[in-house]
PDB file of C-alpha atoms in Angstrom:
ATOM      1  CA  ARG A 802      98.790   3.774 116.464  1.00 44.00           C
ATOM      2  CA  GLY A 803     100.849   6.783 116.600  1.00 46.00           C
ATOM      3  CA  GLU A 804     103.952   8.994 115.665  1.00 45.00           C
ATOM      4  CA  GLY A 805     105.860   6.761 117.732  1.00 43.00           C
ATOM      5  CA  ALA A 806     104.839   3.547 115.689  1.00 42.00           C
ATOM      6  CA  ALA A 807     105.445   5.444 112.795  1.00 41.00           C
ATOM      7  CA  LEU A 808     109.769   6.502 113.585  1.00 42.00           C
ATOM      8  CA  HIS A 809     110.098   2.831 114.311  1.00 41.00           C
ATOM      9  CA  ARG A 810     108.812   1.321 110.576  1.00 40.00           C
ATOM     10  CA  SER A 811     111.075   3.630 108.761  1.00 41.00           C
ATOM     11  CA  VAL A 812     113.997   2.882 111.021  1.00 43.00           C
ATOM     12  CA  MET A 813     113.681  -0.984 110.250  1.00 43.00           C
ATOM     13  CA  PRO A 814     114.009  -2.207 106.758  1.00 46.00           C
ATOM     14  CA  ALA A 815     111.315  -4.281 104.802  1.00 49.00           C
ATOM     15  CA  LYS A 816     110.602  -7.637 105.050  1.00 51.00           C
ATOM     16  CA  SER A 817     111.030 -10.926 102.950  1.00 51.00           C
ATOM     17  CA  ARG A 818     108.221 -13.285 103.315  1.00 55.00           C
ATOM     18  CA  GLY A 819     110.816 -15.876 105.541  1.00 55.00           C
ATOM     19  CA  GLY A 820     110.721 -12.451 108.242  1.00 54.00           C
ATOM     20  CA  LYS A 821     114.015 -11.371 107.730  1.00 52.00           C
ATOM     21  CA  ALA A 822     114.967  -7.524 106.435  1.00 50.00           C
ATOM     22  CA  LYS A 823     115.711  -7.575 103.045  1.00 52.00           C
ATOM     23  CA  GLY A 824     119.503  -7.527 102.018  1.00 51.00           C
ATOM     24  CA  MET A 825     120.455  -8.248 105.193  1.00 50.00           C
ATOM     25  CA  ARG A 826     121.277 -10.906 108.495  1.00 52.00           C
ATOM     26  CA  ALA A 827     118.733 -10.365 110.651  1.00 50.00           C
ATOM     27  CA  SER A 828     120.667  -9.108 114.210  1.00 51.00           C
ATOM     28  CA  PRO A 829     119.052 -10.204 117.579  1.00 49.00           C
ATOM     29  CA  SER A 830     117.499  -7.148 117.903  1.00 53.00           C
ATOM     30  CA  GLN A 831     115.533  -7.002 114.376  1.00 52.00           C
ATOM     31  CA  THR A 832     114.398 -10.625 116.218  1.00 50.00           C
ATOM     32  CA  GLU A 833     113.290  -9.500 118.425  1.00 49.00           C
ATOM     33  CA  VAL A 834     111.244  -6.875 116.878  1.00 49.00           C
ATOM     34  CA  ASN A 835     110.546 -10.048 114.505  1.00 51.00           C
ATOM     35  CA  SER A 836     109.120 -12.070 117.347  1.00 51.00           C
ATOM     36  CA  GLY A 837     107.492  -9.350 119.231  1.00 51.00           C
ATOM     37  CA  ALA A 838     109.394  -9.404 121.991  1.00 52.00           C
ATOM     38  CA  HIS A 839     109.394  -5.931 121.062  1.00 53.00           C
ATOM     39  CA  ARG A 840     106.039  -3.516 122.578  1.00 56.00           C
ATOM     40  CA  GLU A 841     105.351   0.602 121.758  1.00 56.00           C
ATOM     41  CA  PRO A 842     105.492   2.177 125.757  1.00 53.00           C
ATOM     42  CA  PRO A 843     101.966   3.080 125.941  1.00 53.00           C
ATOM     43  CA  GLY A 844     100.560   5.772 123.688  1.00 61.00           C
ATOM     44  CA  GLY A 845     103.337   4.583 121.380  1.00 60.00           C
ATOM     45  CA  ARG A 846     105.229   7.504 121.653  1.00 61.00           C
ATOM     46  CA  ILE A 847     109.282   6.603 121.507  1.00 60.00           C
ATOM     47  CA  VAL A 848     111.754   8.356 123.469  1.00 59.00           C
ATOM     48  CA  THR A 849     114.609   8.923 122.882  1.00 63.00           C
ATOM     49  CA  HIS A 850     116.130  10.515 126.004  1.00 69.00           C
ATOM     50  CA  MET A 851     115.265  12.291 129.331  1.00 76.00           C
ATOM     51  CA  THR A 852     115.945  15.429 130.361  1.00 81.00           C
ATOM     52  CA  PRO A 853     116.512  15.105 134.714  1.00 85.00           C
ATOM     53  CA  SER A 854     114.136  16.943 136.915  1.00 89.00           C
ATOM     54  CA  PRO A 855     115.789  20.600 138.036  1.00 91.00           C
ATOM     55  CA  ALA A 856     116.039  18.895 141.296  1.00 91.00           C
ATOM     56  CA  ILE A 857     118.778  16.224 140.053  1.00 92.00           C
ATOM     57  CA  LEU A 858     120.343  19.171 138.392  1.00 93.00           C
ATOM     58  CA  SER A 859     120.600  20.597 140.771  1.00 95.00           C
ATOM     59  CA  GLU A 860     121.879  18.280 143.567  1.00 95.00           C
ATOM     60  CA  ALA A 861     124.220  17.322 140.895  1.00 95.00           C
ATOM     61  CA  PHE A 862     125.957  20.679 140.851  1.00 96.00           C
ATOM     62  CA  LYS A 863     125.918  21.329 144.167  1.00 97.00           C
ATOM     63  CA  LYS A 864     127.535  18.096 145.049  1.00 96.00           C
ATOM     64  CA  GLU A 865     130.050  19.605 142.018  1.00 96.00           C
ATOM     65  CA  GLY A 866     130.225  23.207 143.591  1.00 97.00           C
ATOM     66  CA  ASP A 867     131.054  20.713 147.181  1.00 97.00           C
ATOM     67  CA  ASP A 868     133.800  19.034 146.150  1.00 97.00           C
ATOM     68  CA  PHE A 869     135.416  22.171 144.099  1.00 97.00           C
ATOM     69  CA  ALA A 870     135.533  24.433 147.628  1.00 97.00           C
ATOM     70  CA  ARG A 871     136.975  21.127 149.566  1.00 97.00           C
ATOM     71  CA  ALA A 872     140.028  21.352 146.599  1.00 97.00           C
ATOM     72  CA  LYS A 873     139.951  25.474 148.132  1.00 97.00           C
ATOM     73  CA  LYS A 874     138.603  26.700 143.978  1.00 97.00           C
ATOM     74  CA  TYR A 875     136.148  28.824 145.039  1.00 97.00           C
ATOM     75  CA  ALA A 876     135.843  30.515 141.338  1.00 97.00           C
ATOM     76  CA  GLU A 877     134.842  26.492 140.064  1.00 97.00           C
ATOM     77  CA  ALA A 878     132.874  25.973 143.494  1.00 97.00           C
ATOM     78  CA  GLU A 879     131.247  29.381 143.310  1.00 97.00           C
ATOM     79  CA  SER A 880     130.556  28.747 138.975  1.00 96.00           C
ATOM     80  CA  SER A 881     129.015  24.826 139.827  1.00 96.00           C
ATOM     81  CA  TYR A 882     126.680  27.214 143.049  1.00 97.00           C
ATOM     82  CA  THR A 883     125.443  29.089 140.764  1.00 96.00           C
ATOM     83  CA  THR A 884     124.427  26.819 137.905  1.00 96.00           C
ATOM     84  CA  ALA A 885     122.284  24.281 140.591  1.00 96.00           C
ATOM     85  CA  LEU A 886     120.407  27.495 142.073  1.00 96.00           C
ATOM     86  CA  SER A 887     119.105  28.502 138.471  1.00 95.00           C
ATOM     87  CA  ALA A 888     118.299  25.206 138.029  1.00 94.00           C
ATOM     88  CA  ASP A 889     116.366  24.922 142.055  1.00 94.00           C
ATOM     89  CA  PRO A 890     116.548  28.015 143.329  1.00 95.00           C
ATOM     90  CA  THR A 891     114.375  27.161 146.836  1.00 95.00           C
ATOM     91  CA  ASN A 892     117.594  24.897 147.401  1.00 95.00           C
ATOM     92  CA  HIS A 893     118.481  27.577 150.871  1.00 96.00           C
ATOM     93  CA  CYS A 894     121.372  25.075 151.537  1.00 96.00           C
ATOM     94  CA  ILE A 895     123.175  25.687 147.723  1.00 97.00           C
ATOM     95  CA  TRP A 896     122.700  29.761 149.270  1.00 97.00           C
ATOM     96  CA  SER A 897     124.790  29.119 151.927  1.00 97.00           C
ATOM     97  CA  ASN A 898     127.059  26.620 150.229  1.00 97.00           C
ATOM     98  CA  ARG A 899     127.645  29.873 147.638  1.00 97.00           C
ATOM     99  CA  SER A 900     128.090  32.527 149.730  1.00 97.00           C
ATOM    100  CA  LEU A 901     131.034  30.423 151.513  1.00 96.00           C
ATOM    101  CA  VAL A 902     132.989  30.138 148.583  1.00 97.00           C
ATOM    102  CA  ARG A 903     132.612  33.846 147.752  1.00 93.00           C
TER     103      ARG A 903
END
């Protein structure tokens, strides 16, 4: 088992002979884990969060900049476009939009 299995075991309380956690009532999530319904992902690693790709980040900041530009908040739009460019400097639309609000 990988490091994710150790993390999983450290989170779960110890079991008694009856299959339930010592001193605790089994919640639905513990019941699922005890019954085998919960399985570790391949490789034994548990992912706690995911970082969005640069393309997704740049698109989100581009849309935010577009909203600011429509509202005629040009300084905020420029800031959003600049952040989008730091995530994906190859997107020519963001360069163009930022130049329009400067």
